[in-house]
Amino acid sequence: MTNGATPNTTTPNSTASEATDETNAGQPMVMEFIDALAPMVEVQPEATVSRTVMQVEGANVVLFSFDKGQELSEHTVAMPVLVQCLEGHLKVTGGGRTVDLVPGGILHFPTRLPHAVYAEEASKMMLIMMRR
């Protein structure tokens, strides 16, 4: 990625690279890249922390960290989302079902499905909000 890569000042672990074709209404096409997500958000004592790390066409990527016992109480989102555990162990409830989400697991919530997240241990999670 060294050829043509330019740092993205909004996310320290990411780079942007322009493609050679200009096919998006005359704008250069750009590839966004983050080489390591988990270090971009730290677990804070007795807290839940969130940080938006990428806003691109069709999606926002938000990282969360949870100290053990922290939670996101039941809520809904106005768009479909994907949730992936990066570190730790999360209990995720939605649609009348509870799953254990650990690194390597991913789940999908459709628009407005009530759901909640509970940290069984200090954990980090990636949320991808898919805009329509």
mmCIF file with all atom_site columns, C-alpha atoms in Angstrom, residues 45-118:
data_model
loop_
_atom_site.group_PDB
_atom_site.id
_atom_site.type_symbol
_atom_site.label_atom_id
_atom_site.label_alt_id
_atom_site.label_comp_id
_atom_site.label_asym_id
_atom_site.label_entity_id
_atom_site.label_seq_id
_atom_site.pdbx_PDB_ins_code
_atom_site.Cartn_x
_atom_site.Cartn_y
_atom_site.Cartn_z
_atom_site.occupancy
_atom_site.B_iso_or_equiv
_atom_site.pdbx_formal_charge
_atom_site.auth_seq_id
_atom_site.auth_comp_id
_atom_site.auth_asym_id
_atom_site.auth_atom_id
_atom_site.pdbx_PDB_model_num
ATOM 1  C CA . PRO A 1 45  ? -12.943 1.074   33.941 1.00 0.00 ? 45  PRO A CA 1
ATOM 2  C CA . GLU A 1 46  ? -16.703 0.775   34.525 1.00 0.00 ? 46  GLU A CA 1
ATOM 3  C CA . ALA A 1 47  ? -17.505 2.321   31.144 1.00 0.00 ? 47  ALA A CA 1
ATOM 4  C CA . THR A 1 48  ? -18.703 1.723   27.613 1.00 0.00 ? 48  THR A CA 1
ATOM 5  C CA . VAL A 1 49  ? -16.778 3.682   24.985 1.00 0.00 ? 49  VAL A CA 1
ATOM 6  C CA . SER A 1 50  ? -17.637 4.188   21.303 1.00 0.00 ? 50  SER A CA 1
ATOM 7  C CA . ARG A 1 51  ? -15.645 5.663   18.445 1.00 0.00 ? 51  ARG A CA 1
ATOM 8  C CA . THR A 1 52  ? -16.581 6.093   14.795 1.00 0.00 ? 52  THR A CA 1
ATOM 9  C CA . VAL A 1 53  ? -13.555 4.974   12.781 1.00 0.00 ? 53  VAL A CA 1
ATOM 10 C CA . MET A 1 54  ? -14.890 4.997   9.229  1.00 0.00 ? 54  MET A CA 1
ATOM 11 C CA . GLN A 1 55  ? -17.674 6.725   7.297  1.00 0.00 ? 55  GLN A CA 1
ATOM 12 C CA . VAL A 1 56  ? -17.870 5.487   3.729  1.00 0.00 ? 56  VAL A CA 1
ATOM 13 C CA . GLU A 1 57  ? -20.439 5.098   0.991  1.00 0.00 ? 57  GLU A CA 1
ATOM 14 C CA . GLY A 1 58  ? -23.185 2.867   2.362  1.00 0.00 ? 58  GLY A CA 1
ATOM 15 C CA . ALA A 1 59  ? -21.760 2.244   5.833  1.00 0.00 ? 59  ALA A CA 1
ATOM 16 C CA . ASN A 1 60  ? -20.419 3.632   9.089  1.00 0.00 ? 60  ASN A CA 1
ATOM 17 C CA . VAL A 1 61  ? -18.025 1.596   11.228 1.00 0.00 ? 61  VAL A CA 1
ATOM 18 C CA . VAL A 1 62  ? -18.148 2.181   14.984 1.00 0.00 ? 62  VAL A CA 1
ATOM 19 C CA . LEU A 1 63  ? -15.935 0.492   17.566 1.00 0.00 ? 63  LEU A CA 1
ATOM 20 C CA . PHE A 1 64  ? -17.140 -0.138  21.106 1.00 0.00 ? 64  PHE A CA 1
ATOM 21 C CA . SER A 1 65  ? -15.268 -1.175  24.220 1.00 0.00 ? 65  SER A CA 1
ATOM 22 C CA . PHE A 1 66  ? -16.989 -2.493  27.333 1.00 0.00 ? 66  PHE A CA 1
ATOM 23 C CA . ASP A 1 67  ? -15.593 -3.117  30.778 1.00 0.00 ? 67  ASP A CA 1
ATOM 24 C CA . LYS A 1 68  ? -16.832 -6.334  32.370 1.00 0.00 ? 68  LYS A CA 1
ATOM 25 C CA . GLY A 1 69  ? -20.510 -5.997  33.329 1.00 0.00 ? 69  GLY A CA 1
ATOM 26 C CA . GLN A 1 70  ? -21.181 -2.972  31.098 1.00 0.00 ? 70  GLN A CA 1
ATOM 27 C CA . GLU A 1 71  ? -24.066 -3.071  28.652 1.00 0.00 ? 71  GLU A CA 1
ATOM 28 C CA . LEU A 1 72  ? -26.039 -1.357  25.952 1.00 0.00 ? 72  LEU A CA 1
ATOM 29 C CA . SER A 1 73  ? -29.613 -1.612  27.159 1.00 0.00 ? 73  SER A CA 1
ATOM 30 C CA . GLU A 1 74  ? -32.292 -2.688  24.703 1.00 0.00 ? 74  GLU A CA 1
ATOM 31 C CA . HIS A 1 75  ? -32.579 -0.286  21.784 1.00 0.00 ? 75  HIS A CA 1
ATOM 32 C CA . THR A 1 76  ? -33.324 -0.208  18.061 1.00 0.00 ? 76  THR A CA 1
ATOM 33 C CA . VAL A 1 77  ? -31.452 1.213   15.084 1.00 0.00 ? 77  VAL A CA 1
ATOM 34 C CA . ALA A 1 78  ? -33.006 2.809   11.998 1.00 0.00 ? 78  ALA A CA 1
ATOM 35 C CA . MET A 1 79  ? -30.858 0.733   9.632  1.00 0.00 ? 79  MET A CA 1
ATOM 36 C CA . PRO A 1 80  ? -29.581 -2.839  9.379  1.00 0.00 ? 80  PRO A CA 1
ATOM 37 C CA . VAL A 1 81  ? -26.361 -3.538  11.292 1.00 0.00 ? 81  VAL A CA 1
ATOM 38 C CA . LEU A 1 82  ? -23.617 -6.142  11.510 1.00 0.00 ? 82  LEU A CA 1
ATOM 39 C CA . VAL A 1 83  ? -21.916 -6.774  14.870 1.00 0.00 ? 83  VAL A CA 1
ATOM 40 C CA . GLN A 1 84  ? -18.586 -8.549  15.297 1.00 0.00 ? 84  GLN A CA 1
ATOM 41 C CA . CYS A 1 85  ? -16.700 -9.274  18.513 1.00 0.00 ? 85  CYS A CA 1
ATOM 42 C CA . LEU A 1 86  ? -13.031 -8.270  18.270 1.00 0.00 ? 86  LEU A CA 1
ATOM 43 C CA . GLU A 1 87  ? -11.960 -9.187  21.817 1.00 0.00 ? 87  GLU A CA 1
ATOM 44 C CA . GLY A 1 88  ? -13.655 -10.663 24.869 1.00 0.00 ? 88  GLY A CA 1
ATOM 45 C CA . HIS A 1 89  ? -17.094 -12.214 25.310 1.00 0.00 ? 89  HIS A CA 1
ATOM 46 C CA . LEU A 1 90  ? -20.449 -10.500 24.727 1.00 0.00 ? 90  LEU A CA 1
ATOM 47 C CA . LYS A 1 91  ? -23.996 -11.738 25.333 1.00 0.00 ? 91  LYS A CA 1
ATOM 48 C CA . VAL A 1 92  ? -26.230 -10.275 22.642 1.00 0.00 ? 92  VAL A CA 1
ATOM 49 C CA . THR A 1 93  ? -30.010 -10.465 22.822 1.00 0.00 ? 93  THR A CA 1
ATOM 50 C CA . GLY A 1 94  ? -32.382 -9.743  19.953 1.00 0.00 ? 94  GLY A CA 1
ATOM 51 C CA . GLY A 1 95  ? -35.534 -11.157 18.444 1.00 0.00 ? 95  GLY A CA 1
ATOM 52 C CA . GLY A 1 96  ? -36.235 -13.352 21.465 1.00 0.00 ? 96  GLY A CA 1
ATOM 53 C CA . ARG A 1 97  ? -32.832 -15.031 21.282 1.00 0.00 ? 97  ARG A CA 1
ATOM 54 C CA . THR A 1 98  ? -29.530 -14.636 23.187 1.00 0.00 ? 98  THR A CA 1
ATOM 55 C CA . VAL A 1 99  ? -26.168 -15.585 21.677 1.00 0.00 ? 99  VAL A CA 1
ATOM 56 C CA . ASP A 1 100 ? -22.609 -15.668 22.979 1.00 0.00 ? 100 ASP A CA 1
ATOM 57 C CA . LEU A 1 101 ? -20.552 -13.479 20.667 1.00 0.00 ? 101 LEU A CA 1
ATOM 58 C CA . VAL A 1 102 ? -16.792 -14.105 20.807 1.00 0.00 ? 102 VAL A CA 1
ATOM 59 C CA . PRO A 1 103 ? -13.947 -13.207 18.417 1.00 0.00 ? 103 PRO A CA 1
ATOM 60 C CA . GLY A 1 104 ? -14.641 -14.684 15.012 1.00 0.00 ? 104 GLY A CA 1
ATOM 61 C CA . GLY A 1 105 ? -18.424 -14.450 15.410 1.00 0.00 ? 105 GLY A CA 1
ATOM 62 C CA . ILE A 1 106 ? -20.655 -12.016 13.560 1.00 0.00 ? 106 ILE A CA 1
ATOM 63 C CA . LEU A 1 107 ? -24.371 -11.282 13.646 1.00 0.00 ? 107 LEU A CA 1
ATOM 64 C CA . HIS A 1 108 ? -26.921 -9.233  11.741 1.00 0.00 ? 108 HIS A CA 1
ATOM 65 C CA . PHE A 1 109 ? -29.845 -7.194  13.035 1.00 0.00 ? 109 PHE A CA 1
ATOM 66 C CA . PRO A 1 110 ? -32.499 -6.004  10.599 1.00 0.00 ? 110 PRO A CA 1
ATOM 67 C CA . THR A 1 111 ? -33.809 -2.456  10.845 1.00 0.00 ? 111 THR A CA 1
ATOM 68 C CA . ARG A 1 112 ? -35.549 -1.670  14.149 1.00 0.00 ? 112 ARG A CA 1
ATOM 69 C CA . LEU A 1 113 ? -35.132 -5.109  15.758 1.00 0.00 ? 113 LEU A CA 1
ATOM 70 C CA . PRO A 1 114 ? -34.843 -4.455  19.529 1.00 0.00 ? 114 PRO A CA 1
ATOM 71 C CA . HIS A 1 115 ? -31.504 -5.732  20.824 1.00 0.00 ? 115 HIS A CA 1
ATOM 72 C CA . ALA A 1 116 ? -29.106 -5.407  23.771 1.00 0.00 ? 116 ALA A CA 1
ATOM 73 C CA . VAL A 1 117 ? -25.427 -6.146  24.458 1.00 0.00 ? 117 VAL A CA 1
ATOM 74 C CA . TYR A 1 118 ? -23.864 -7.264  27.769 1.00 0.00 ? 118 TYR A CA 1
#
